[in-house]
Amino acid sequence: MPPAEPPTSRHASDRVGVLAGGWRGVRGSSGATGPAATATAAALVAGALADAVLADPARFHPVAGYGRAARAAERLLYADSRPAGVAFVAVAVGGPVLAAAAVDHLLPRPARPVALAAALWAALGGTSLRAEARVMSRLLTAGDLAGGRERLGHLCGRDPSGLDEPELARAAIESVAENTADAVLGPLVWGAVLGLPGVVGYRAVNTLDAMVGYRSERYLRFGWAAARLDDLANLAPARLCAVLTALTAPVVGGSPRESWRVWRRDGDNHPSPNAGQCEAAFAGALGTTLGGTNVYEGEPETRGRLGDGPPPRGGDVARSGDLLAAVTAAGVAVSAMAAAALVRTRRRRSGPRRPSGPPRRSAP
């Protein structure tokens, strides 16, 4: 998984607006609403299936390419101030969103769902995330702590030196939980709401947060805008993650009621307004305790206690991957249904297209 995390027709009268939400056909034919809604939903499902089958490309990943371009923009725009960070975000997010909207506008109507599915495949990272969870689980259950410490960098930026099995397992599970929103539900939600520009914009925001959204000396002010925008973009995906985690808890032998209870009690006991929602729900579903003190680049960060169970072990990491897969499947279904419903709602509100020209006279 790469480091981290609407369209208009040829004529203005045919479409509601570039960013008004997903692929839609020509307004005015009530019979087209069904095919348009089906195409949008099918594009989301196809993108998720592509990630499940193909995972992330080993080379030439579009998100990695975007990251290199964003780093070049940072070198040009960096200054130790919030206004500079706002300008950086405007360029690094606004540019890709406008480009995606233009592409969606220019593509033939049948090609737009294909573009949405392709973008979603590039933005999703659930399959690679689950694979990393399995690798970490195997290392820890085999007692290979050195291998686990070396592998942890594939999941998070936490300092692994000196971490024992429970702490390595905790780091892995917390990363899987947070990225269930960042790398799975976020792209699905924004794809359902805003189509191709939504997927591209969300992935740009999430990637910028992973690059500069730190409280370090260099990024405390410059990265502020990226971090706050990422918080805003993930408000809905993170809470959807918590709800779906509770609903799918039985997949890993957990209790929906316990997952819901821990989420509601502990979800805000975290420095992030979003990560804690996912991690608390995962802790309740897995029956473990998460949270504690983490070290990033030599700086300790203390988080609250999440959950009531024992410390996690290596086997729990694999269970977190299974829970991720269950939440992903549920998220695909929810986002596809939501996208179809949004298309139908927008069509109804837009109303039938009025015929142009003067009214015809009836025959005598």
mmCIF file of C-alpha atoms in Angstrom:
data_model
loop_
_atom_site.group_PDB
_atom_site.id
_atom_site.type_symbol
_atom_site.label_atom_id
_atom_site.label_comp_id
_atom_site.label_asym_id
_atom_site.label_seq_id
_atom_site.Cartn_x
_atom_site.Cartn_y
_atom_site.Cartn_z
ATOM 1 C CA MET A 1 0.000 0.000 0.000
ATOM 2 C CA PRO A 2 1.463 3.414 -0.873
ATOM 3 C CA PRO A 3 2.571 5.560 2.073
ATOM 4 C CA ALA A 4 0.222 7.531 3.749
ATOM 5 C CA GLU A 5 -4.064 8.131 2.339
ATOM 6 C CA PRO A 6 -18.724 14.570 -10.678
ATOM 7 C CA PRO A 7 -19.055 15.256 -13.488
ATOM 8 C CA THR A 8 -20.924 17.059 -16.091
ATOM 9 C CA SER A 9 -22.117 16.283 -19.572
ATOM 10 C CA ARG A 10 -21.211 18.040 -22.771
ATOM 11 C CA HIS A 11 -23.952 20.649 -22.214
ATOM 12 C CA ALA A 12 -24.775 22.520 -19.031
ATOM 13 C CA SER A 13 -28.450 21.815 -19.528
ATOM 14 C CA ASP A 14 -27.785 18.086 -19.497
ATOM 15 C CA ARG A 15 -26.123 17.856 -16.078
ATOM 16 C CA VAL A 16 -26.526 19.420 -12.652
ATOM 17 C CA GLY A 17 -22.836 20.340 -12.203
ATOM 18 C CA VAL A 18 -19.240 19.196 -12.297
ATOM 19 C CA LEU A 19 -19.014 18.436 -8.585
ATOM 20 C CA ALA A 20 -22.653 17.673 -7.903
ATOM 21 C CA GLY A 21 -22.140 14.024 -7.442
ATOM 22 C CA GLY A 22 -21.103 11.059 -9.418
ATOM 23 C CA TRP A 23 -21.818 9.853 -12.901
ATOM 24 C CA ARG A 24 -25.191 10.736 -14.304
ATOM 25 C CA GLY A 25 -26.716 10.458 -17.726
ATOM 26 C CA VAL A 26 -28.645 13.119 -19.607
ATOM 27 C CA ARG A 27 -31.304 14.772 -17.524
ATOM 28 C CA GLY A 28 -34.813 14.652 -18.742
ATOM 29 C CA SER A 29 -35.363 11.007 -19.558
ATOM 30 C CA SER A 30 -36.834 9.321 -16.522
ATOM 31 C CA GLY A 31 -35.941 5.997 -18.044
ATOM 32 C CA ALA A 32 -32.233 6.890 -17.884
ATOM 33 C CA THR A 33 -32.254 7.265 -14.110
ATOM 34 C CA GLY A 34 -32.167 3.518 -13.506
ATOM 35 C CA PRO A 35 -29.211 2.804 -15.824
ATOM 36 C CA ALA A 36 -27.275 5.801 -14.475
ATOM 37 C CA ALA A 37 -27.791 4.730 -10.867
ATOM 38 C CA THR A 38 -26.868 1.159 -11.713
ATOM 39 C CA ALA A 39 -23.719 2.291 -13.546
ATOM 40 C CA THR A 40 -22.500 4.340 -10.572
ATOM 41 C CA ALA A 41 -23.133 1.512 -8.120
ATOM 42 C CA ALA A 42 -21.507 -0.999 -10.456
ATOM 43 C CA ALA A 43 -18.429 1.231 -10.801
ATOM 44 C CA LEU A 44 -17.928 1.240 -7.018
ATOM 45 C CA VAL A 45 -18.312 -2.519 -6.832
ATOM 46 C CA ALA A 46 -15.953 -3.021 -9.784
ATOM 47 C CA GLY A 47 -13.284 -0.818 -8.222
ATOM 48 C CA ALA A 48 -13.466 -2.755 -4.970
ATOM 49 C CA LEU A 49 -13.311 -6.085 -6.816
ATOM 50 C CA ALA A 50 -10.250 -4.864 -8.735
ATOM 51 C CA ASP A 51 -8.508 -4.103 -5.449
ATOM 52 C CA ALA A 52 -9.508 -7.505 -4.056
ATOM 53 C CA VAL A 53 -8.113 -9.335 -7.090
ATOM 54 C CA LEU A 54 -5.178 -7.168 -8.133
ATOM 55 C CA ALA A 55 -4.275 -5.354 -4.898
ATOM 56 C CA ASP A 56 -1.855 -2.436 -5.269
ATOM 57 C CA PRO A 57 0.414 -2.360 -8.317
ATOM 58 C CA ALA A 58 3.991 -3.186 -7.355
ATOM 59 C CA ARG A 59 5.344 -0.473 -9.650
ATOM 60 C CA PHE A 60 4.101 2.846 -11.036
ATOM 61 C CA HIS A 61 1.379 3.285 -8.447
ATOM 62 C CA PRO A 62 -0.607 6.453 -9.256
ATOM 63 C CA VAL A 63 -0.716 7.517 -5.601
ATOM 64 C CA ALA A 64 3.061 7.185 -5.302
ATOM 65 C CA GLY A 65 3.403 9.322 -8.427
ATOM 66 C CA TYR A 66 1.095 11.900 -6.913
ATOM 67 C CA GLY A 67 3.189 11.883 -3.756
ATOM 68 C CA ARG A 68 6.325 12.714 -5.729
ATOM 69 C CA ALA A 69 4.540 15.589 -7.471
ATOM 70 C CA ALA A 70 3.221 16.872 -4.139
ATOM 71 C CA ARG A 71 6.717 16.735 -2.649
ATOM 72 C CA ALA A 72 7.985 18.867 -5.532
ATOM 73 C CA ALA A 73 5.178 21.365 -4.891
ATOM 74 C CA GLU A 74 6.120 21.413 -1.212
ATOM 75 C CA ARG A 75 9.703 22.346 -2.074
ATOM 76 C CA LEU A 76 8.412 25.309 -4.077
ATOM 77 C CA LEU A 77 5.766 26.523 -1.618
ATOM 78 C CA TYR A 78 7.160 25.639 1.803
ATOM 79 C CA ALA A 79 7.317 28.303 4.473
ATOM 80 C CA ASP A 80 6.933 27.950 8.198
ATOM 81 C CA SER A 81 3.421 29.394 8.256
ATOM 82 C CA ARG A 82 -0.204 28.358 8.011
ATOM 83 C CA PRO A 83 -0.940 30.523 4.939
ATOM 84 C CA ALA A 84 1.829 28.726 3.048
ATOM 85 C CA GLY A 85 0.304 25.411 4.037
ATOM 86 C CA VAL A 86 -3.124 26.548 2.869
ATOM 87 C CA ALA A 87 -1.655 27.526 -0.497
ATOM 88 C CA PHE A 88 0.091 24.161 -0.745
ATOM 89 C CA VAL A 89 -3.165 22.292 -0.078
ATOM 90 C CA ALA A 90 -5.062 24.462 -2.551
ATOM 91 C CA VAL A 91 -2.591 23.579 -5.281
ATOM 92 C CA ALA A 92 -2.011 19.926 -4.367
ATOM 93 C CA VAL A 93 -5.698 19.110 -3.868
ATOM 94 C CA GLY A 94 -7.444 21.617 -6.096
ATOM 95 C CA GLY A 95 -5.345 20.726 -9.133
ATOM 96 C CA PRO A 96 -6.127 16.990 -9.136
ATOM 97 C CA VAL A 97 -9.813 17.590 -8.354
ATOM 98 C CA LEU A 98 -10.220 20.023 -11.248
ATOM 99 C CA ALA A 99 -8.328 17.662 -13.552
ATOM 100 C CA ALA A 100 -10.559 14.752 -12.519
ATOM 101 C CA ALA A 101 -13.678 16.850 -13.085
ATOM 102 C CA ALA A 102 -12.429 17.852 -16.530
ATOM 103 C CA VAL A 103 -11.655 14.252 -17.464
ATOM 104 C CA ASP A 104 -15.072 13.151 -16.284
ATOM 105 C CA HIS A 105 -16.664 15.955 -18.312
ATOM 106 C CA LEU A 106 -14.813 15.084 -21.506
ATOM 107 C CA LEU A 107 -15.179 11.313 -21.404
ATOM 108 C CA PRO A 108 -18.010 9.681 -23.351
ATOM 109 C CA ARG A 109 -20.846 8.826 -21.045
ATOM 110 C CA PRO A 110 -20.294 5.035 -21.124
ATOM 111 C CA ALA A 111 -16.625 5.518 -20.170
ATOM 112 C CA ARG A 112 -17.287 7.496 -16.990
ATOM 113 C CA PRO A 113 -18.112 4.499 -14.768
ATOM 114 C CA VAL A 114 -14.953 2.813 -16.065
ATOM 115 C CA ALA A 115 -12.882 5.833 -15.037
ATOM 116 C CA LEU A 116 -14.517 5.854 -11.606
ATOM 117 C CA ALA A 117 -13.790 2.142 -11.100
ATOM 118 C CA ALA A 118 -10.150 2.599 -12.170
ATOM 119 C CA ALA A 119 -9.659 5.558 -9.839
ATOM 120 C CA LEU A 120 -11.229 3.658 -6.981
ATOM 121 C CA TRP A 121 -8.915 0.683 -7.567
ATOM 122 C CA ALA A 122 -5.921 3.038 -7.366
ATOM 123 C CA ALA A 123 -7.261 4.717 -4.213
ATOM 124 C CA LEU A 124 -8.210 1.586 -2.264
ATOM 125 C CA GLY A 125 -5.648 -0.256 -0.169
ATOM 126 C CA GLY A 126 -7.625 -2.819 1.810
ATOM 127 C CA THR A 127 -6.219 -5.938 0.177
ATOM 128 C CA SER A 128 -2.602 -4.910 0.702
ATOM 129 C CA LEU A 129 -3.419 -3.849 4.259
ATOM 130 C CA ARG A 130 -4.918 -7.240 5.072
ATOM 131 C CA ALA A 131 -1.895 -8.989 3.547
ATOM 132 C CA GLU A 132 0.423 -6.972 5.797
ATOM 133 C CA ALA A 133 -1.677 -7.921 8.817
ATOM 134 C CA ARG A 134 -1.293 -11.594 7.950
ATOM 135 C CA VAL A 135 2.474 -11.266 7.550
ATOM 136 C CA MET A 136 2.794 -9.516 10.901
ATOM 137 C CA SER A 137 0.580 -12.114 12.559
ATOM 138 C CA ARG A 138 2.743 -14.968 11.256
ATOM 139 C CA LEU A 139 5.923 -13.307 12.473
ATOM 140 C CA LEU A 140 4.571 -12.661 15.947
ATOM 141 C CA THR A 141 2.966 -16.069 16.442
ATOM 142 C CA ALA A 142 6.290 -17.630 15.394
ATOM 143 C CA GLY A 143 8.074 -15.562 18.033
ATOM 144 C CA ASP A 144 10.085 -13.603 15.457
ATOM 145 C CA LEU A 145 10.087 -10.249 17.232
ATOM 146 C CA ALA A 146 13.020 -8.935 15.217
ATOM 147 C CA GLY A 147 11.129 -9.678 12.011
ATOM 148 C CA GLY A 148 8.016 -8.073 13.437
ATOM 149 C CA ARG A 149 9.900 -4.907 14.358
ATOM 150 C CA GLU A 150 11.369 -4.712 10.894
ATOM 151 C CA ARG A 151 7.983 -5.289 9.274
ATOM 152 C CA LEU A 152 6.101 -2.723 11.346
ATOM 153 C CA GLY A 153 7.282 0.072 9.065
ATOM 154 C CA HIS A 154 5.009 -1.336 6.356
ATOM 155 C CA LEU A 155 2.017 -0.459 8.532
ATOM 156 C CA CYS A 156 2.901 2.663 10.513
ATOM 157 C CA GLY A 157 5.661 5.096 11.397
ATOM 158 C CA ARG A 158 5.921 4.074 15.039
ATOM 159 C CA ASP A 159 9.378 3.445 16.520
ATOM 160 C CA PRO A 160 9.511 -0.381 16.822
ATOM 161 C CA SER A 161 12.729 -0.669 18.840
ATOM 162 C CA GLY A 162 12.134 -2.464 22.109
ATOM 163 C CA LEU A 163 8.502 -3.354 21.369
ATOM 164 C CA ASP A 164 7.421 -6.796 22.560
ATOM 165 C CA GLU A 165 4.704 -8.990 21.022
ATOM 166 C CA PRO A 166 1.706 -7.238 22.624
ATOM 167 C CA GLU A 167 3.016 -3.790 21.659
ATOM 168 C CA LEU A 168 3.820 -4.851 18.100
ATOM 169 C CA ALA A 169 0.384 -6.436 17.827
ATOM 170 C CA ARG A 170 -1.233 -3.295 19.209
ATOM 171 C CA ALA A 171 0.594 -1.111 16.692
ATOM 172 C CA ALA A 172 -0.471 -3.350 13.821
ATOM 173 C CA ILE A 173 -4.120 -3.570 14.887
ATOM 174 C CA GLU A 174 -4.390 0.176 15.453
ATOM 175 C CA SER A 175 -2.957 0.775 11.977
ATOM 176 C CA VAL A 176 -5.370 -1.727 10.402
ATOM 177 C CA ALA A 177 -8.311 -0.116 12.224
ATOM 178 C CA GLU A 178 -7.437 3.461 11.272
ATOM 179 C CA ASN A 179 -6.675 2.538 7.678
ATOM 180 C CA THR A 180 -9.975 0.700 7.330
ATOM 181 C CA ALA A 181 -11.413 4.210 7.191
ATOM 182 C CA ASP A 182 -8.505 5.912 5.412
ATOM 183 C CA ALA A 183 -7.722 3.302 2.754
ATOM 184 C CA VAL A 184 -11.130 1.682 2.264
ATOM 185 C CA LEU A 185 -14.223 3.511 3.439
ATOM 186 C CA GLY A 186 -12.976 7.012 2.656
ATOM 187 C CA PRO A 187 -12.576 6.398 -1.087
ATOM 188 C CA LEU A 188 -15.874 4.487 -1.186
ATOM 189 C CA VAL A 189 -17.839 7.201 0.618
ATOM 190 C CA TRP A 190 -16.454 10.068 -1.425
ATOM 191 C CA GLY A 191 -16.794 8.081 -4.622
ATOM 192 C CA ALA A 192 -20.458 7.517 -3.834
ATOM 193 C CA VAL A 193 -21.047 11.203 -3.084
ATOM 194 C CA LEU A 194 -18.900 13.006 -5.669
ATOM 195 C CA GLY A 195 -17.848 10.367 -8.177
ATOM 196 C CA LEU A 196 -14.426 10.580 -9.836
ATOM 197 C CA PRO A 197 -13.450 13.993 -8.396
ATOM 198 C CA GLY A 198 -14.469 12.744 -4.963
ATOM 199 C CA VAL A 199 -12.173 9.713 -5.107
ATOM 200 C CA VAL A 200 -9.259 11.726 -6.474
ATOM 201 C CA GLY A 201 -9.757 14.569 -4.011
ATOM 202 C CA TYR A 202 -10.054 12.294 -1.004
ATOM 203 C CA ARG A 203 -6.931 10.360 -1.880
ATOM 204 C CA ALA A 204 -5.026 13.617 -2.420
ATOM 205 C CA VAL A 205 -6.112 14.969 0.972
ATOM 206 C CA ASN A 206 -5.264 11.729 2.750
ATOM 207 C CA THR A 207 -1.865 11.498 1.082
ATOM 208 C CA LEU A 208 -0.988 15.079 2.002
ATOM 209 C CA ASP A 209 -1.899 14.394 5.614
ATOM 210 C CA ALA A 210 0.451 11.402 5.609
ATOM 211 C CA MET A 211 3.200 13.613 4.171
ATOM 212 C CA VAL A 212 2.939 16.844 6.155
ATOM 213 C CA GLY A 213 0.188 16.428 8.760
ATOM 214 C CA TYR A 214 2.589 16.124 11.687
ATOM 215 C CA ARG A 215 3.185 18.199 14.797
ATOM 216 C CA SER A 216 6.907 18.298 14.178
ATOM 217 C CA GLU A 217 8.917 21.506 14.107
ATOM 218 C CA ARG A 218 8.859 21.600 10.301
ATOM 219 C CA TYR A 219 5.173 20.821 9.804
ATOM 220 C CA LEU A 220 3.411 22.187 12.893
ATOM 221 C CA ARG A 221 2.221 25.254 10.973
ATOM 222 C CA PHE A 222 2.768 24.295 7.330
ATOM 223 C CA GLY A 223 0.950 20.958 7.751
ATOM 224 C CA TRP A 224 -1.964 22.386 9.733
ATOM 225 C CA ALA A 225 -4.278 22.856 6.726
ATOM 226 C CA ALA A 226 -3.637 19.350 5.384
ATOM 227 C CA ALA A 227 -4.275 17.774 8.791
ATOM 228 C CA ARG A 228 -7.499 19.720 9.394
ATOM 229 C CA LEU A 229 -8.827 18.989 5.909
ATOM 230 C CA ASP A 230 -8.088 15.293 6.398
ATOM 231 C CA ASP A 231 -9.947 15.388 9.729
ATOM 232 C CA LEU A 232 -12.953 16.878 7.946
ATOM 233 C CA ALA A 233 -12.821 14.427 5.041
ATOM 234 C CA ASN A 234 -12.749 11.451 7.408
ATOM 235 C CA LEU A 235 -15.538 12.447 9.783
ATOM 236 C CA ALA A 236 -18.135 10.323 7.977
ATOM 237 C CA PRO A 237 -15.872 7.395 6.913
ATOM 238 C CA ALA A 238 -14.500 6.924 10.435
ATOM 239 C CA ARG A 239 -17.930 6.774 12.026
ATOM 240 C CA LEU A 240 -19.228 4.510 9.300
ATOM 241 C CA CYS A 241 -16.214 2.304 10.051
ATOM 242 C CA ALA A 242 -17.211 2.104 13.715
ATOM 243 C CA VAL A 243 -20.828 1.223 12.894
ATOM 244 C CA LEU A 244 -19.872 -1.447 10.340
ATOM 245 C CA THR A 245 -17.236 -2.859 12.693
ATOM 246 C CA ALA A 246 -19.881 -3.388 15.341
ATOM 247 C CA LEU A 247 -22.239 -4.987 12.821
ATOM 248 C CA THR A 248 -19.591 -7.385 11.489
ATOM 249 C CA ALA A 249 -17.974 -8.214 14.851
ATOM 250 C CA PRO A 250 -19.388 -11.791 14.826
ATOM 251 C CA VAL A 251 -17.116 -12.570 11.849
ATOM 252 C CA VAL A 252 -14.175 -12.600 14.278
ATOM 253 C CA GLY A 253 -16.107 -14.037 17.209
ATOM 254 C CA GLY A 254 -16.911 -10.637 18.682
ATOM 255 C CA SER A 255 -20.069 -9.069 20.029
ATOM 256 C CA PRO A 256 -21.809 -6.228 18.160
ATOM 257 C CA ARG A 257 -23.103 -4.888 21.447
ATOM 258 C CA GLU A 258 -19.638 -4.874 23.023
ATOM 259 C CA SER A 259 -18.035 -3.254 19.994
ATOM 260 C CA TRP A 260 -20.727 -0.572 19.968
ATOM 261 C CA ARG A 261 -20.382 -0.006 23.725
ATOM 262 C CA VAL A 262 -16.598 0.392 23.607
ATOM 263 C CA TRP A 263 -16.828 2.671 20.588
ATOM 264 C CA ARG A 264 -19.352 4.978 22.223
ATOM 265 C CA ARG A 265 -17.416 5.042 25.498
ATOM 266 C CA ASP A 266 -13.804 5.241 24.254
ATOM 267 C CA GLY A 267 -13.991 6.610 20.707
ATOM 268 C CA ASP A 268 -13.128 10.153 21.780
ATOM 269 C CA ASN A 269 -10.333 9.016 24.112
ATOM 270 C CA HIS A 270 -7.755 9.638 21.401
ATOM 271 C CA PRO A 271 -5.773 12.599 19.993
ATOM 272 C CA SER A 272 -7.401 12.132 16.578
ATOM 273 C CA PRO A 273 -11.107 12.925 16.157
ATOM 274 C CA ASN A 274 -11.387 10.005 13.719
ATOM 275 C CA ALA A 275 -8.792 7.305 14.405
ATOM 276 C CA GLY A 276 -10.135 6.720 17.899
ATOM 277 C CA GLN A 277 -13.582 5.885 16.521
ATOM 278 C CA CYS A 278 -12.182 3.044 14.405
ATOM 279 C CA GLU A 279 -9.692 1.780 16.976
ATOM 280 C CA ALA A 280 -12.219 1.714 19.811
ATOM 281 C CA ALA A 281 -14.728 -0.246 17.715
ATOM 282 C CA PHE A 282 -11.999 -2.713 16.688
ATOM 283 C CA ALA A 283 -10.905 -3.127 20.314
ATOM 284 C CA GLY A 284 -14.462 -3.977 21.339
ATOM 285 C CA ALA A 285 -14.992 -6.359 18.416
ATOM 286 C CA LEU A 286 -11.691 -8.178 18.999
ATOM 287 C CA GLY A 287 -12.040 -8.230 22.788
ATOM 288 C CA THR A 288 -8.635 -6.587 23.335
ATOM 289 C CA THR A 289 -7.265 -3.378 24.776
ATOM 290 C CA LEU A 290 -5.635 -0.814 22.534
ATOM 291 C CA GLY A 291 -4.125 2.590 23.230
ATOM 292 C CA GLY A 292 -1.101 3.546 25.291
ATOM 293 C CA THR A 293 2.183 5.353 24.687
ATOM 294 C CA ASN A 294 3.689 5.419 21.197
ATOM 295 C CA VAL A 295 7.012 6.870 20.098
ATOM 296 C CA TYR A 296 7.343 8.706 16.781
ATOM 297 C CA GLU A 297 10.801 9.986 15.801
ATOM 298 C CA GLY A 298 11.861 9.991 19.424
ATOM 299 C CA GLU A 299 8.775 11.882 20.646
ATOM 300 C CA PRO A 300 6.365 9.983 22.935
ATOM 301 C CA GLU A 301 2.621 10.342 22.400
ATOM 302 C CA THR A 302 0.247 9.019 25.045
ATOM 303 C CA ARG A 303 -3.208 7.859 24.038
ATOM 304 C CA GLY A 304 -6.103 6.773 26.194
ATOM 305 C CA ARG A 305 -7.125 3.215 26.906
ATOM 306 C CA LEU A 306 -9.501 1.694 24.355
ATOM 307 C CA GLY A 307 -11.358 -1.474 25.298
ATOM 308 C CA ASP A 308 -11.519 -3.770 28.314
ATOM 309 C CA GLY A 309 -9.838 -6.988 27.176
ATOM 310 C CA PRO A 310 -6.297 -8.314 27.546
ATOM 311 C CA PRO A 311 -3.379 -6.937 25.510
ATOM 312 C CA PRO A 312 -3.494 -8.173 21.902
ATOM 313 C CA ARG A 313 -1.289 -11.015 20.677
ATOM 314 C CA GLY A 314 -0.055 -12.074 17.278
ATOM 315 C CA GLY A 315 -3.197 -14.033 16.437
ATOM 316 C CA ASP A 316 -5.327 -10.952 17.018
ATOM 317 C CA VAL A 317 -3.536 -9.164 14.188
ATOM 318 C CA ALA A 318 -4.812 -11.741 11.694
ATOM 319 C CA ARG A 319 -8.291 -11.370 13.192
ATOM 320 C CA SER A 320 -8.096 -7.615 12.638
ATOM 321 C CA GLY A 321 -7.384 -8.321 8.968
ATOM 322 C CA ASP A 322 -10.440 -10.559 8.794
ATOM 323 C CA LEU A 323 -12.505 -7.815 10.416
ATOM 324 C CA LEU A 324 -11.148 -5.355 7.854
ATOM 325 C CA ALA A 325 -12.339 -7.661 5.045
ATOM 326 C CA ALA A 326 -15.819 -7.909 6.559
ATOM 327 C CA VAL A 327 -16.095 -4.141 7.021
ATOM 328 C CA THR A 328 -14.888 -3.651 3.443
ATOM 329 C CA ALA A 329 -17.603 -5.915 2.034
ATOM 330 C CA ALA A 330 -20.258 -4.131 4.069
ATOM 331 C CA GLY A 331 -18.840 -0.755 3.056
ATOM 332 C CA VAL A 332 -18.977 -1.617 -0.634
ATOM 333 C CA ALA A 333 -22.631 -2.598 -0.312
ATOM 334 C CA VAL A 334 -23.544 0.549 1.631
ATOM 335 C CA SER A 335 -21.659 2.903 -0.700
ATOM 336 C CA ALA A 336 -23.120 1.311 -3.832
ATOM 337 C CA MET A 337 -26.668 1.626 -2.506
ATOM 338 C CA ALA A 338 -26.009 5.190 -1.350
ATOM 339 C CA ALA A 339 -24.572 6.169 -4.736
ATOM 340 C CA ALA A 340 -27.577 4.777 -6.586
ATOM 341 C CA ALA A 341 -29.963 6.542 -4.208
ATOM 342 C CA LEU A 342 -28.119 9.854 -4.633
ATOM 343 C CA VAL A 343 -28.289 9.620 -8.422
ATOM 344 C CA ARG A 344 -32.046 8.983 -8.291
ATOM 345 C CA THR A 345 -32.593 11.821 -5.800
ATOM 346 C CA ARG A 346 -30.674 14.321 -7.898
ATOM 347 C CA ARG A 347 -32.590 13.281 -10.996
ATOM 348 C CA ARG A 348 -35.921 13.784 -9.296
ATOM 349 C CA ARG A 349 -34.887 17.206 -8.009
ATOM 350 C CA SER A 350 -33.557 18.295 -11.391
ATOM 351 C CA GLY A 351 -36.911 17.560 -13.021
ATOM 352 C CA PRO A 352 -37.631 16.836 -16.669
ATOM 353 C CA ARG A 353 -35.896 18.885 -19.316
ATOM 354 C CA ARG A 354 -38.181 21.371 -21.008
ATOM 355 C CA PRO A 355 -38.317 21.231 -24.803
ATOM 356 C CA SER A 356 -36.605 24.124 -26.542
ATOM 357 C CA GLY A 357 -38.303 26.406 -29.064
ATOM 358 C CA PRO A 358 -41.844 27.759 -29.230
ATOM 359 C CA PRO A 359 -44.732 25.439 -28.403
ATOM 360 C CA ARG A 360 -46.239 23.607 -31.310
ATOM 361 C CA ARG A 361 -49.768 24.391 -32.397
ATOM 362 C CA SER A 362 -52.211 21.591 -32.300
ATOM 363 C CA ALA A 363 -53.602 20.402 -35.563
ATOM 364 C CA PRO A 364 -57.024 21.853 -36.493
#
